[in-house]
Amino acid sequence: EPEVTQTPSHQVTQMGQEVILRCVPISNHLYFYWYRQILGQKVEFLVSFYNNEISEKSEIFDDQFSVERPDGSNFTLKIRSTKLEDSAMYFCASRHRTSPLHFGNGTRLTVT
Amino acid sequence: QKEVEQDPGPLSVPEGAIVSLNCTYSNSAFQYFMWYRQYSRKGPELLMYTYSSGNKEDGRFTAQVDKSSKYISLFIRDSQPSDSATYLCAARNFGNEKLTFGTGTRLTIIP
């Protein structure tokens, strides 16, 4: 069964550094998402992306965050200047036109 | 008021028992309801997907949505130790991209 793949599985970075989290969505999917889950808390919506532009974003997704689909297969989340509170699991998800979301296994981001 | 509320548990039941997991929600515009299973350090895995009110069955799993009372349920029959995981309910509006999750219920099936 096709799946969403995310790399790396674990990223450690120092506060103030830039990180890029990478995702390969399921190949025929059209809608792409990033969610995050701080340890012990709910899975939270960050951003949705369709037709090469952001379609919706949450209040968490401030100017420090950006998304890109650089080559038609990858989907990336960039955090420009990481803060301690950015430490979380980041999940990429995708869906086809009417299907529900399929999630990847996440990237655990640790900011020290 | 939280949009989707879920008892975090933990919930422990013996193998073979019927498990009942529940969520309530406050946003009457929600029309799509999902149950995801999440194993430790893994992503949410879709179990059930329903639109509006009604029941949906898939193997040992049954999802129920009652929009009049804003209540979502997942039943697991003949529970197995491999069902031990965190179960997340989620909902979204028609035409809205954002999926709103409950906190998740941690379930342990005791052999």
PDB file of C-alpha atoms in Angstrom:
ATOM      1  CA  GLU A   1       0.000   0.000   0.000  1.00  0.00           C
ATOM      2  CA  PRO A   2       1.428   3.429  -0.885  1.00  0.00           C
ATOM      3  CA  GLU A   3       2.501   5.543   2.054  1.00  0.00           C
ATOM      4  CA  VAL A   4       3.689   8.994   2.997  1.00  0.00           C
ATOM      5  CA  THR A   5       7.399   8.961   3.799  1.00  0.00           C
ATOM      6  CA  GLN A   6       9.223  11.494   5.949  1.00  0.00           C
ATOM      7  CA  THR A   7      12.897  12.192   6.478  1.00  0.00           C
ATOM      8  CA  PRO A   8      14.756  12.397   8.744  1.00  0.00           C
ATOM      9  CA  SER A   9      13.042  10.404  11.468  1.00  0.00           C
ATOM     10  CA  HIS A  10      14.831  12.453  14.129  1.00  0.00           C
ATOM     11  CA  GLN A  11      16.448  15.881  13.799  1.00  0.00           C
ATOM     12  CA  VAL A  12      18.369  17.608  16.550  1.00  0.00           C
ATOM     13  CA  THR A  13      19.178  21.287  16.100  1.00  0.00           C
ATOM     14  CA  GLN A  14      20.330  24.229  18.134  1.00  0.00           C
ATOM     15  CA  MET A  15      18.030  27.134  18.932  1.00  0.00           C
ATOM     16  CA  GLY A  16      18.147  29.757  16.195  1.00  0.00           C
ATOM     17  CA  GLN A  17      19.143  27.322  13.453  1.00  0.00           C
ATOM     18  CA  GLU A  18      17.109  26.654  10.341  1.00  0.00           C
ATOM     19  CA  VAL A  19      15.676  23.190   9.730  1.00  0.00           C
ATOM     20  CA  ILE A  20      14.004  21.620   6.737  1.00  0.00           C
ATOM     21  CA  LEU A  21      11.741  18.645   7.208  1.00  0.00           C
ATOM     22  CA  ARG A  22      11.072  16.555   4.134  1.00  0.00           C
ATOM     23  CA  CYS A  23       8.108  14.539   2.981  1.00  0.00           C
ATOM     24  CA  VAL A  24       7.203  12.479  -0.062  1.00  0.00           C
ATOM     25  CA  PRO A  25       3.397  12.344  -0.262  1.00  0.00           C
ATOM     26  CA  ILE A  26       1.482   9.521  -1.927  1.00  0.00           C
ATOM     27  CA  SER A  27       2.022   9.950  -5.646  1.00  0.00           C
ATOM     28  CA  ASN A  28      -1.491  10.703  -6.945  1.00  0.00           C
ATOM     29  CA  HIS A  29      -2.492  12.879  -3.995  1.00  0.00           C
ATOM     30  CA  LEU A  30      -3.288  16.527  -4.552  1.00  0.00           C
ATOM     31  CA  TYR A  31      -3.579  18.029  -1.080  1.00  0.00           C
ATOM     32  CA  PHE A  32      -0.664  18.219   1.344  1.00  0.00           C
ATOM     33  CA  TYR A  33      -0.477  19.063   5.017  1.00  0.00           C
ATOM     34  CA  TRP A  34       1.792  19.530   7.983  1.00  0.00           C
ATOM     35  CA  TYR A  35       0.648  18.769  11.506  1.00  0.00           C
ATOM     36  CA  ARG A  36       2.616  18.709  14.720  1.00  0.00           C
ATOM     37  CA  GLN A  37       2.277  16.965  18.049  1.00  0.00           C
ATOM     38  CA  ILE A  38       4.068  18.313  21.080  1.00  0.00           C
ATOM     39  CA  LEU A  39       4.836  15.505  23.528  1.00  0.00           C
ATOM     40  CA  GLY A  40       1.708  14.590  25.475  1.00  0.00           C
ATOM     41  CA  GLN A  41      -0.519  17.005  23.554  1.00  0.00           C
ATOM     42  CA  LYS A  42      -2.998  16.901  20.678  1.00  0.00           C
ATOM     43  CA  VAL A  43      -2.113  16.597  17.037  1.00  0.00           C
ATOM     44  CA  GLU A  44      -2.393  20.186  15.743  1.00  0.00           C
ATOM     45  CA  PHE A  45      -2.941  21.479  12.227  1.00  0.00           C
ATOM     46  CA  LEU A  46      -0.212  23.744  10.834  1.00  0.00           C
ATOM     47  CA  VAL A  47      -0.839  24.256   7.144  1.00  0.00           C
ATOM     48  CA  SER A  48      -2.510  22.861   4.039  1.00  0.00           C
ATOM     49  CA  PHE A  49      -1.171  23.182   0.499  1.00  0.00           C
ATOM     50  CA  TYR A  50      -2.935  22.710  -2.810  1.00  0.00           C
ATOM     51  CA  ASN A  51      -2.147  23.687  -6.365  1.00  0.00           C
ATOM     52  CA  ASN A  52       1.244  25.078  -5.347  1.00  0.00           C
ATOM     53  CA  GLU A  53      -0.040  27.457  -2.747  1.00  0.00           C
ATOM     54  CA  ILE A  54      -1.072  27.543   0.881  1.00  0.00           C
ATOM     55  CA  SER A  55      -4.822  26.996   1.148  1.00  0.00           C
ATOM     56  CA  GLU A  56      -5.135  27.337   4.915  1.00  0.00           C
ATOM     57  CA  LYS A  57      -2.841  27.872   7.882  1.00  0.00           C
ATOM     58  CA  SER A  58      -3.196  27.972  11.646  1.00  0.00           C
ATOM     59  CA  GLU A  59      -2.082  30.696  14.026  1.00  0.00           C
ATOM     60  CA  ILE A  60       0.927  28.500  14.871  1.00  0.00           C
ATOM     61  CA  PHE A  61       2.183  28.825  11.294  1.00  0.00           C
ATOM     62  CA  ASP A  62       3.801  32.233  11.628  1.00  0.00           C
ATOM     63  CA  ASP A  63       6.507  33.913   9.547  1.00  0.00           C
ATOM     64  CA  GLN A  64       9.127  31.495  10.874  1.00  0.00           C
ATOM     65  CA  PHE A  65       7.475  28.669   8.942  1.00  0.00           C
ATOM     66  CA  SER A  66       7.297  28.087   5.218  1.00  0.00           C
ATOM     67  CA  VAL A  67       6.337  25.215   2.936  1.00  0.00           C
ATOM     68  CA  GLU A  68       7.423  24.307  -0.536  1.00  0.00           C
ATOM     69  CA  ARG A  69       6.861  21.672  -3.165  1.00  0.00           C
ATOM     70  CA  PRO A  70      10.162  22.100  -4.996  1.00  0.00           C
ATOM     71  CA  ASP A  71      10.028  19.332  -7.581  1.00  0.00           C
ATOM     72  CA  GLY A  72       6.534  17.845  -7.899  1.00  0.00           C
ATOM     73  CA  SER A  73       7.215  14.941  -5.545  1.00  0.00           C
ATOM     74  CA  ASN A  74       8.721  16.363  -2.353  1.00  0.00           C
ATOM     75  CA  PHE A  75       6.939  18.598   0.137  1.00  0.00           C
ATOM     76  CA  THR A  76       9.029  20.458   2.697  1.00  0.00           C
ATOM     77  CA  LEU A  77       8.497  22.396   5.899  1.00  0.00           C
ATOM     78  CA  LYS A  78      11.133  24.963   6.789  1.00  0.00           C
ATOM     79  CA  ILE A  79      11.514  26.571  10.189  1.00  0.00           C
ATOM     80  CA  ARG A  80      13.766  29.597   9.797  1.00  0.00           C
ATOM     81  CA  SER A  81      14.982  30.182  13.327  1.00  0.00           C
ATOM     82  CA  THR A  82      14.036  27.365  15.653  1.00  0.00           C
ATOM     83  CA  LYS A  83      12.887  27.929  19.212  1.00  0.00           C
ATOM     84  CA  LEU A  84      12.821  25.500  22.114  1.00  0.00           C
ATOM     85  CA  GLU A  85       9.029  25.325  21.858  1.00  0.00           C
ATOM     86  CA  ASP A  86       9.277  24.063  18.280  1.00  0.00           C
ATOM     87  CA  SER A  87      10.369  20.694  19.671  1.00  0.00           C
ATOM     88  CA  ALA A  88       7.657  18.251  18.589  1.00  0.00           C
ATOM     89  CA  MET A  89       6.776  15.458  16.206  1.00  0.00           C
ATOM     90  CA  TYR A  90       6.004  16.903  12.795  1.00  0.00           C
ATOM     91  CA  PHE A  91       3.677  14.875  10.609  1.00  0.00           C
ATOM     92  CA  CYS A  92       3.213  15.257   6.901  1.00  0.00           C
ATOM     93  CA  ALA A  93      -0.100  14.112   5.419  1.00  0.00           C
ATOM     94  CA  SER A  94      -1.676  13.936   1.996  1.00  0.00           C
ATOM     95  CA  ARG A  95      -4.964  13.054   0.393  1.00  0.00           C
ATOM     96  CA  HIS A  96      -6.601  12.677  -2.961  1.00  0.00           C
ATOM     97  CA  ARG A  97      -9.635  14.746  -3.924  1.00  0.00           C
ATOM     98  CA  THR A  98     -12.239  13.097  -1.692  1.00  0.00           C
ATOM     99  CA  SER A  99     -10.178  10.728   0.439  1.00  0.00           C
ATOM    100  CA  PRO A 100      -9.286  11.207   4.112  1.00  0.00           C
ATOM    101  CA  LEU A 101      -5.788  12.131   5.264  1.00  0.00           C
ATOM    102  CA  HIS A 102      -2.935   9.640   5.233  1.00  0.00           C
ATOM    103  CA  PHE A 103      -0.098  10.482   7.596  1.00  0.00           C
ATOM    104  CA  GLY A 104       3.595   9.750   7.531  1.00  0.00           C
ATOM    105  CA  ASN A 105       5.451   8.438  10.580  1.00  0.00           C
ATOM    106  CA  GLY A 106       6.746  11.856  11.468  1.00  0.00           C
ATOM    107  CA  THR A 107      10.007  13.633  12.135  1.00  0.00           C
ATOM    108  CA  ARG A 108      10.906  14.146  15.769  1.00  0.00           C
ATOM    109  CA  LEU A 109      12.436  17.611  16.040  1.00  0.00           C
ATOM    110  CA  THR A 110      14.481  18.358  19.141  1.00  0.00           C
ATOM    111  CA  VAL A 111      15.642  21.940  19.632  1.00  0.00           C
ATOM    112  CA  THR A 112      18.394  22.363  22.219  1.00  0.00           C
TER     113      THR A 112
ATOM    114  CA  GLN B   1     -14.665  25.044  24.991  1.00  0.00           C
ATOM    115  CA  LYS B   2     -12.490  22.490  23.233  1.00  0.00           C
ATOM    116  CA  GLU B   3     -13.811  21.628  19.765  1.00  0.00           C
ATOM    117  CA  VAL B   4     -13.242  17.879  20.140  1.00  0.00           C
ATOM    118  CA  GLU B   5     -13.086  16.275  23.563  1.00  0.00           C
ATOM    119  CA  GLN B   6     -11.881  12.794  24.315  1.00  0.00           C
ATOM    120  CA  ASP B   7     -11.179  10.992  27.569  1.00  0.00           C
ATOM    121  CA  PRO B   8      -7.400  10.398  27.549  1.00  0.00           C
ATOM    122  CA  GLY B   9      -7.705   7.206  29.580  1.00  0.00           C
ATOM    123  CA  PRO B  10      -5.714   5.088  30.051  1.00  0.00           C
ATOM    124  CA  LEU B  11      -8.184   2.297  29.366  1.00  0.00           C
ATOM    125  CA  SER B  12      -7.278  -1.338  30.024  1.00  0.00           C
ATOM    126  CA  VAL B  13      -9.502  -4.251  29.005  1.00  0.00           C
ATOM    127  CA  PRO B  14      -8.962  -8.024  28.786  1.00  0.00           C
ATOM    128  CA  GLU B  15      -8.366  -9.652  25.435  1.00  0.00           C
ATOM    129  CA  GLY B  16     -11.601 -10.557  23.663  1.00  0.00           C
ATOM    130  CA  ALA B  17     -13.649  -7.791  25.295  1.00  0.00           C
ATOM    131  CA  ILE B  18     -15.630  -5.196  23.368  1.00  0.00           C
ATOM    132  CA  VAL B  19     -14.000  -1.778  23.582  1.00  0.00           C
ATOM    133  CA  SER B  20     -15.992   1.438  23.395  1.00  0.00           C
ATOM    134  CA  LEU B  21     -14.166   4.705  22.691  1.00  0.00           C
ATOM    135  CA  ASN B  22     -15.987   8.025  22.583  1.00  0.00           C
ATOM    136  CA  CYS B  23     -15.620  11.660  21.664  1.00  0.00           C
ATOM    137  CA  THR B  24     -17.852  14.691  21.837  1.00  0.00           C
ATOM    138  CA  TYR B  25     -17.581  17.797  19.728  1.00  0.00           C
ATOM    139  CA  SER B  26     -18.944  21.301  19.873  1.00  0.00           C
ATOM    140  CA  ASN B  27     -18.756  22.525  16.271  1.00  0.00           C
ATOM    141  CA  SER B  28     -22.057  21.690  14.551  1.00  0.00           C
ATOM    142  CA  ALA B  29     -20.448  22.399  11.163  1.00  0.00           C
ATOM    143  CA  PHE B  30     -18.319  19.247  11.397  1.00  0.00           C
ATOM    144  CA  GLN B  31     -19.434  16.776   8.760  1.00  0.00           C
ATOM    145  CA  TYR B  32     -16.509  14.373   8.356  1.00  0.00           C
ATOM    146  CA  PHE B  33     -15.436  12.165  11.239  1.00  0.00           C
ATOM    147  CA  MET B  34     -12.434   9.913  11.508  1.00  0.00           C
ATOM    148  CA  TRP B  35     -10.795   7.520  13.879  1.00  0.00           C
ATOM    149  CA  TYR B  36      -7.040   7.108  13.756  1.00  0.00           C
ATOM    150  CA  ARG B  37      -4.859   4.630  15.603  1.00  0.00           C
ATOM    151  CA  GLN B  38      -1.420   5.750  16.706  1.00  0.00           C
ATOM    152  CA  TYR B  39       1.297   3.416  17.925  1.00  0.00           C
ATOM    153  CA  SER B  40       4.128   4.847  19.971  1.00  0.00           C
ATOM    154  CA  ARG B  41       6.436   7.084  17.905  1.00  0.00           C
ATOM    155  CA  LYS B  42       4.426   6.457  14.728  1.00  0.00           C
ATOM    156  CA  GLY B  43       2.068   8.579  12.678  1.00  0.00           C
ATOM    157  CA  PRO B  44      -1.728   8.378  12.959  1.00  0.00           C
ATOM    158  CA  GLU B  45      -3.097   5.501  10.892  1.00  0.00           C
ATOM    159  CA  LEU B  46      -6.608   5.873   9.495  1.00  0.00           C
ATOM    160  CA  LEU B  47      -9.080   3.290  10.816  1.00  0.00           C
ATOM    161  CA  MET B  48     -12.518   4.625   9.980  1.00  0.00           C
ATOM    162  CA  TYR B  49     -13.913   7.519   7.955  1.00  0.00           C
ATOM    163  CA  THR B  50     -17.559   8.552   8.043  1.00  0.00           C
ATOM    164  CA  TYR B  51     -19.605  11.351   6.606  1.00  0.00           C
ATOM    165  CA  SER B  52     -22.444  12.843   8.656  1.00  0.00           C
ATOM    166  CA  SER B  53     -24.522  10.637  10.969  1.00  0.00           C
ATOM    167  CA  GLY B  54     -24.789   6.876  10.931  1.00  0.00           C
ATOM    168  CA  ASN B  55     -22.832   3.665  11.416  1.00  0.00           C
ATOM    169  CA  LYS B  56     -19.967   2.188   9.474  1.00  0.00           C
ATOM    170  CA  GLU B  57     -18.501  -1.253   9.994  1.00  0.00           C
ATOM    171  CA  ASP B  58     -15.132  -2.605   8.882  1.00  0.00           C
ATOM    172  CA  GLY B  59     -14.171  -5.987  10.238  1.00  0.00           C
ATOM    173  CA  ARG B  60     -13.943  -5.793  14.023  1.00  0.00           C
ATOM    174  CA  PHE B  61     -14.374  -2.009  14.007  1.00  0.00           C
ATOM    175  CA  THR B  62     -17.641  -0.051  14.029  1.00  0.00           C
ATOM    176  CA  ALA B  63     -17.819   3.740  13.943  1.00  0.00           C
ATOM    177  CA  GLN B  64     -20.949   5.624  14.968  1.00  0.00           C
ATOM    178  CA  VAL B  65     -21.753   9.290  14.566  1.00  0.00           C
ATOM    179  CA  ASP B  66     -24.751  10.929  16.207  1.00  0.00           C
ATOM    180  CA  LYS B  67     -24.847  14.531  15.000  1.00  0.00           C
ATOM    181  CA  SER B  68     -27.910  15.369  17.098  1.00  0.00           C
ATOM    182  CA  SER B  69     -25.925  14.789  20.290  1.00  0.00           C
ATOM    183  CA  LYS B  70     -22.510  15.586  18.770  1.00  0.00           C
ATOM    184  CA  TYR B  71     -21.186  12.198  19.815  1.00  0.00           C
ATOM    185  CA  ILE B  72     -18.681   9.962  18.016  1.00  0.00           C
ATOM    186  CA  SER B  73     -17.980   6.361  18.983  1.00  0.00           C
ATOM    187  CA  LEU B  74     -15.642   3.577  17.953  1.00  0.00           C
ATOM    188  CA  PHE B  75     -16.333  -0.019  18.948  1.00  0.00           C
ATOM    189  CA  ILE B  76     -13.729  -2.748  18.730  1.00  0.00           C
ATOM    190  CA  ARG B  77     -15.018  -6.309  18.919  1.00  0.00           C
ATOM    191  CA  ASP B  78     -12.911  -9.297  19.953  1.00  0.00           C
ATOM    192  CA  SER B  79     -10.097  -6.996  21.050  1.00  0.00           C
ATOM    193  CA  GLN B  80      -6.526  -8.214  20.534  1.00  0.00           C
ATOM    194  CA  PRO B  81      -3.244  -7.235  22.232  1.00  0.00           C
ATOM    195  CA  SER B  82      -2.205  -5.722  18.882  1.00  0.00           C
ATOM    196  CA  ASP B  83      -5.057  -3.226  19.289  1.00  0.00           C
ATOM    197  CA  SER B  84      -3.110  -1.632  22.148  1.00  0.00           C
ATOM    198  CA  ALA B  85      -2.444   1.924  20.950  1.00  0.00           C
ATOM    199  CA  THR B  86      -3.694   5.467  21.260  1.00  0.00           C
ATOM    200  CA  TYR B  87      -6.970   6.098  19.434  1.00  0.00           C
ATOM    201  CA  LEU B  88      -7.604   9.579  18.076  1.00  0.00           C
ATOM    202  CA  CYS B  89     -10.933  10.918  16.940  1.00  0.00           C
ATOM    203  CA  ALA B  90     -10.924  13.776  14.443  1.00  0.00           C
ATOM    204  CA  ALA B  91     -13.418  15.929  12.583  1.00  0.00           C
ATOM    205  CA  ARG B  92     -13.567  18.593   9.930  1.00  0.00           C
ATOM    206  CA  ASN B  93     -16.036  20.839   8.120  1.00  0.00           C
ATOM    207  CA  PHE B  94     -17.014  20.503   4.524  1.00  0.00           C
ATOM    208  CA  GLY B  95     -14.729  22.758   2.474  1.00  0.00           C
ATOM    209  CA  ASN B  96     -12.308  23.300   5.359  1.00  0.00           C
ATOM    210  CA  GLU B  97      -8.845  21.786   5.255  1.00  0.00           C
ATOM    211  CA  LYS B  98      -8.167  21.701   8.967  1.00  0.00           C
ATOM    212  CA  LEU B  99      -8.638  18.411  10.796  1.00  0.00           C
ATOM    213  CA  THR B 100      -9.373  18.888  14.510  1.00  0.00           C
ATOM    214  CA  PHE B 101      -8.204  16.081  16.763  1.00  0.00           C
ATOM    215  CA  GLY B 102      -9.175  14.902  20.200  1.00  0.00           C
ATOM    216  CA  THR B 103      -6.463  14.297  22.771  1.00  0.00           C
ATOM    217  CA  GLY B 104      -6.457  10.538  22.111  1.00  0.00           C
ATOM    218  CA  THR B 105      -7.350   7.616  24.384  1.00  0.00           C
ATOM    219  CA  ARG B 106      -4.561   5.235  25.332  1.00  0.00           C
ATOM    220  CA  LEU B 107      -5.880   1.669  25.154  1.00  0.00           C
ATOM    221  CA  THR B 108      -4.181  -1.447  26.496  1.00  0.00           C
ATOM    222  CA  ILE B 109      -5.538  -4.930  25.763  1.00  0.00           C
ATOM    223  CA  ILE B 110      -4.411  -7.360  28.446  1.00  0.00           C
ATOM    224  CA  PRO B 111      -3.667 -10.905  27.181  1.00  0.00           C
TER     225      PRO B 111
END
